[in-house]
Amino acid sequence: MEKQDVRIIRKGEEDEMEIYGYKLCRWKLTLVGIGVILTGGFLVLLLYWMPEWCVKATCSSSSLKDCNVVLLRTTDEFKIWSRAKVRIQLVPGRKPFENMNFKENKAATNGHIIPADGLFEMNGTHFKSCSEDETVEVRYFTHHSLKYYWNDEIQNFDDLKGLEVGVFCSVVHTRHSKGINKKTQDYRRLFFGVNEIDVKVPSSFKLLVKEVLNPFYIFQLFSVILWSTEQYYYYSGAIVVMSAVSIVSSLYTIKKQYTTLHDMVAAHSVVKVSVCRDRDEVEAVLSTDLVPGDVIVIPANGIIMPCDAVLISGTCIVNESMLTGESVPVTKTNLPNPTRNPDGVENDAVYSPDEHKRHTLFCGTNVIQTRFYSGELVKAVVIRTGFSTSKGQLVRSILYPRPTDFKLYRDAYLFLLCLVLVAAVGFIYTIVNSILNKVPAGTIIVESLDIITITVPPALPAAMTAGIVYAQRRLKKIGIFCISPQRINICGQLNLVCFDKTGTLTEDGLDLWGVHIADGTSFLLPTDNVCTESLVKSQFVACMATCHSLTKIEGELSGDPLDLKMFEATGWILEEATEEETTLHNQMMPTVVRPPTQFLPKHQPATNQDMELYELTTRYEIGIVRQFPFSSALQRMVVVARILGEKKMEVYLKGAPEVVASLCKKETVPSDFSEVLEDYTRQGFRVIALAHRKLESKLSWHKVQSVSRDVLEKNLNFLGLVILQNKLKEETPAVLEELRKANIRTVMVTGDNMLTAISVARDCGMILPQDKVIVADAVPPKDGHVARINWQYADKPTSSDSFDINAEHVQINMEGMNSRNLQTEHYHFAMNGKSFSVITEHFLDLVPKLVLHGTVFARMAPDQKTQLVEELENVDYYVGMCGDGANDCSALKRAHSGISLSELEASVASPFTSKTPNISCVPNLIREGRAALITSFCVFKFMALYSIIQYVTVTLLYSILSNMGDFQFLFIDTAIILVVVFTMSLNPAWKELVSQKPPSGLISGPLMFSVLSQILICIAFQALAFIWVKQQLWYEVWTPDSDACNKSAAVNSNSSHLGNVTHDEHNIVNYENTTLFFISCFQYLIVAIVFSKGKPYRQPCYKNFLFGGSVLILYIFILFIMLYPVEGIDRFLQLVCVPYQWRITMLVIIIVNSAVSFFTETIFLDIILWKLVFSRDKQGDCRFTTTVTQQEAVDHWGSRCLSFLFRRRRKQKTYVRLAQELLVDPDWPPKPLTTTEAKNLHQENGSKVIAE
């Protein structure tokens, strides 16, 4: 058989999928139809649940080019199948996926041909075209709100892209700045569709059908029908009512979620916009009509963006809190228009929304106001519409979330499979026993199927959800909001948490500690005041006053907190340009800054004739001509400004000191720059460097608007350093100490300087005073040399409150250390983003070792933070990420548990959002996660025991051709099981974090032993009671005339309450039934209490008043009706009267059962076996030691035999195995003054160590 061709769509994306082509097959459809009739419709349900089976059962394999059905499968670990129907669209035009008019092509740097208009590009490949008078059949399918069109060139389906792929920045200005005509707009809309993010709220009927067709409810329906045939009408009715309540509740929740999302998306989704046509006409249209290539005018009073668009003129102030959770306004400038440099080479780049996000207005963000030059409009070119926009992608991630991968849920299915196997044993036993006893065939079928419905509890999913719902409510009470409830359980397994620094571990605000101005090749003395006459006209203060992205909103300065703090320190005044002011600056100054007059030198004019000249010279203002906003990737920002009256323009730059120094003339950088910088960063200060240069006079305003920042950012003069203090939040040290004591590892991931980050890590306790820090400085391959890592051992910081700099304090101590000493000490790795990139690219074998002990990751870009989270997860850590929601969005989504410290009530960037703006929410979330996880285990174990107990009871009764009664089932399932399940989940979390980690799955030694031991105990005592009752002297096969109570002298006052029963079709009323009913009822309560554990993860069960009260009431009630039978209750429950002596005997059996169960669970399992066999590794502890205590040695030898049985197949965590290997590795950690080189230039996936 020829292997089917497999193609990939959305390659490299989060939702990458394999695609297979199929054609409908008539003979297969016929066979399926016959099968549906023969199975009574069950085959339809099976094919509905299994898309892969459905397609393969009804279709034959086909090429993608000719198929009419596609089968899709995700390429991630979940391998989820889905199907879609291929449709045909008739489209006029010569080139259906390009512009109707052929234009000149331009070659891209990668060798692919890119259309000049850049439209309808699919991975750099074009589509077959046709003449304009033809009608083209376009094949496409829709999946998860995206359309995928057939591409002849790549012979595959591909999602349609607009201007965000393969378009040069110069092309955006030259080809797309004029707009498109109405005909082209209508033509493109045929492909891109209406520009709206349409979240359709399904009808209640549709939701009902989808909910009812869930396998869980189908199984319940099957059970109800089966029970009804056995005349269990009351019990069946109760299950129907409970299922109806569950369905209605679920429908209400789902409908509410859809409605909320629809309302959120629909708000401001349809607005009137002004569109520029190709003949300089401006036309008002609805935003739903927009297509890529349209040029829209951004109104001065702002707008909620209905699409993604790139600015081509003007400046916008935007609030992007909808996307990032950060409410600080962001300045968006126009996209640079590249021009040819003096060498004649065009300095052009392909436009990317990610790389050029400072020039891109994203859908859903709020443009607060615009800045424009006199007579010009603020224009933007539409690049993406609908679900392809940033907001559309966000909505898609909510509508179609990635499944949660957690061992608990996988183990739950395995456990259910075990229950099914147990049911199969009972099924076979029932059939064989019934045949031997010549039971009618109909009865055999019903009773054997009944065993299956008893073994697999229908209420299990609802019971498992209860604990998560209660935990979500508790989290909400403490200000933690959750948009992904299933992740609460995963929080209970977190053993590593990554923290952003600024705004997370430290305060949001920065305080200006001082400035250190450079004077040629040396630094002047530091000062903490720049508001002086001597500095007011200096380039240093001018740089502080101009190099920012601040703006005035409703009269108040607004912008980045760092920019705000630096500007306020100057005492200058910022004014938005008026028409009069722009006239003075040749109509080109959007913003003006000036110092207060009291800061300027005071010199009175000698004569009245000098007054005019005096006023001109004292009017000191600087106009900001152009801004290049701060870039996380470049770690700097730059502005072009002009001083009033000056001919030449000035360039002011600020950024990371190392980056700024590299852009400056060497002769202007002080010789002791590195030492001074290191001293400040070691003390935990945040340092910003400033630089400046004058531009050539030939550069006019118009040329400046099109010049690239690379031309400006060179040959700069170093001005000095701005030192800012970022204080730790008050709660930070205590929280990190709590996590450390709980053996939860903490990691700092920041965009700040590395030495500053190391200092903060020491100050907050992330790195203990006695711990060593190893700096990994990686160098990429260059000039034929392979990549290499230089290892340096950073000394502990010395605190200093003085401005005096002592070089001895900042030296890196590499003497007197060796790696063998470090193996008995704790050490941490620190590296910056550049080194991290080199290591992950050229030293793949070292990555796991470095992340195992890596604590400080500085100068990390947003994508590097995400990559670090992935690397930590690759070594089997459960990773949490806590950040402020701005640059951490991607990492927050990627981590097992992302916690955003945002002021918003709900953050779209992470599963959890805390209203408390500090990291105290992290231990709270982990505690609640542990409580929810243990609750899930408790509920699952209880439901499993409930099924097995009832299964054993029914199986024993089947052996005498008996069964339980309708109201007995009803009493057990409603009065006992439901009450217990929904109250045992109410235990709050334990008040502190402990170092002992909860199990991550059900298939683990402690849990399996707990369940199996309780199963054996329950079976033993039920079998004991079942056999023992038959050995009693008064026992006989029960008939309506039996009266065991009167045969015994124990109870003379009671008679058989069921003496008037003349016929019992199911043989329910008998002594065995009554005995097993009472024993099993108490067993349900016994295991409920035994499994409802408290410390160390949950509060003890006696503090759960509802659970304790419910169990106590049930105990009293069942004990009362057992010892003192009530005629009405006995008749209702179909119980018979037994002698008082046997009632006391049953009480003794119950007491002994309770004692054995409690001893096994609390003494034998929790103390003895847990200590000897199930003592788990200290997950999350970054301090691996080689010392073994005497008690550990005793435990080791005492547990070897048992641990072989229970841990033989257990897979060890990667990071634990790796840590154990490194402990005996004589070459690890690396020695000081050594270098590790990559193996070679072509295959750099290994390393070797050489001495320096």
Tab-separated table of N, CA and C in Angstrom, residues 371 548 552 557 567 572-578 581 589-594 619 621-624:
chain	number	residue	atom	x	y	z
A	371	ARG	N	0.038	62.972	16.986
A	371	ARG	CA	0.861	64.156	16.741
A	371	ARG	C	1.102	64.223	15.242
A	548	HIS	N	13.351	60.702	25.278
A	548	HIS	CA	12.256	59.998	25.952
A	548	HIS	C	11.065	59.926	25.009
A	552	LYS	N	1.881	64.501	26.759
A	552	LYS	CA	0.889	65.056	27.682
A	552	LYS	C	-0.493	64.555	27.297
A	557	LEU	N	1.768	64.719	32.265
A	557	LEU	CA	2.833	63.958	31.621
A	557	LEU	C	2.589	62.464	31.791
A	567	PHE	N	13.152	62.751	33.329
A	567	PHE	CA	12.730	64.079	32.888
A	567	PHE	C	12.386	64.967	34.082
A	572	TRP	N	12.708	70.375	33.808
A	572	TRP	CA	12.324	71.047	32.577
A	572	TRP	C	10.811	70.956	32.354
A	573	ILE	N	10.358	71.679	31.343
A	573	ILE	CA	8.934	71.742	31.001
A	573	ILE	C	8.754	71.190	29.594
A	574	LEU	N	7.770	70.322	29.421
A	574	LEU	CA	7.470	69.765	28.099
A	574	LEU	C	6.190	70.404	27.588
A	575	GLU	N	6.249	70.875	26.357
A	575	GLU	CA	5.078	71.496	25.737
A	575	GLU	C	4.827	70.860	24.382
A	576	GLU	N	3.579	70.502	24.163
A	576	GLU	CA	3.192	70.028	22.836
A	576	GLU	C	3.171	71.232	21.905
A	577	ALA	N	3.653	71.041	20.702
A	577	ALA	CA	3.835	72.155	19.783
A	577	ALA	C	2.504	72.776	19.365
A	578	THR	N	2.480	74.107	19.339
A	578	THR	CA	1.330	74.832	18.802
A	578	THR	C	1.685	75.307	17.392
A	581	GLU	N	4.490	77.872	17.395
A	581	GLU	CA	5.807	77.313	17.664
A	581	GLU	C	6.335	76.513	16.477
A	589	MET	N	8.316	70.895	14.292
A	589	MET	CA	8.549	70.539	15.684
A	589	MET	C	7.265	70.072	16.371
A	590	PRO	N	7.133	68.788	16.628
A	590	PRO	CA	5.931	68.320	17.306
A	590	PRO	C	5.975	68.549	18.816
A	591	THR	N	7.168	68.516	19.419
A	591	THR	CA	7.293	68.641	20.867
A	591	THR	C	8.471	69.545	21.200
A	592	VAL	N	8.277	70.363	22.231
A	592	VAL	CA	9.328	71.296	22.660
A	592	VAL	C	9.568	71.117	24.146
A	593	VAL	N	10.837	71.101	24.549
A	593	VAL	CA	11.195	71.068	25.969
A	593	VAL	C	12.072	72.283	26.266
A	594	ARG	N	11.914	72.828	27.457
A	594	ARG	CA	12.713	73.997	27.850
A	594	ARG	C	12.853	74.014	29.361
A	619	ARG	N	15.864	82.679	25.519
A	619	ARG	CA	14.812	81.723	25.145
A	619	ARG	C	15.473	80.433	24.683
A	621	GLU	N	15.232	76.705	24.063
A	621	GLU	CA	14.277	75.621	23.838
A	621	GLU	C	14.901	74.583	22.910
A	622	ILE	N	14.451	73.360	23.086
A	622	ILE	CA	14.902	72.279	22.206
A	622	ILE	C	13.667	71.605	21.627
A	623	GLY	N	13.622	71.501	20.327
A	623	GLY	CA	12.516	70.823	19.657
A	623	GLY	C	12.906	69.406	19.266
A	624	ILE	N	12.048	68.463	19.544
A	624	ILE	CA	12.311	67.062	19.194
A	624	ILE	C	11.809	66.820	17.773
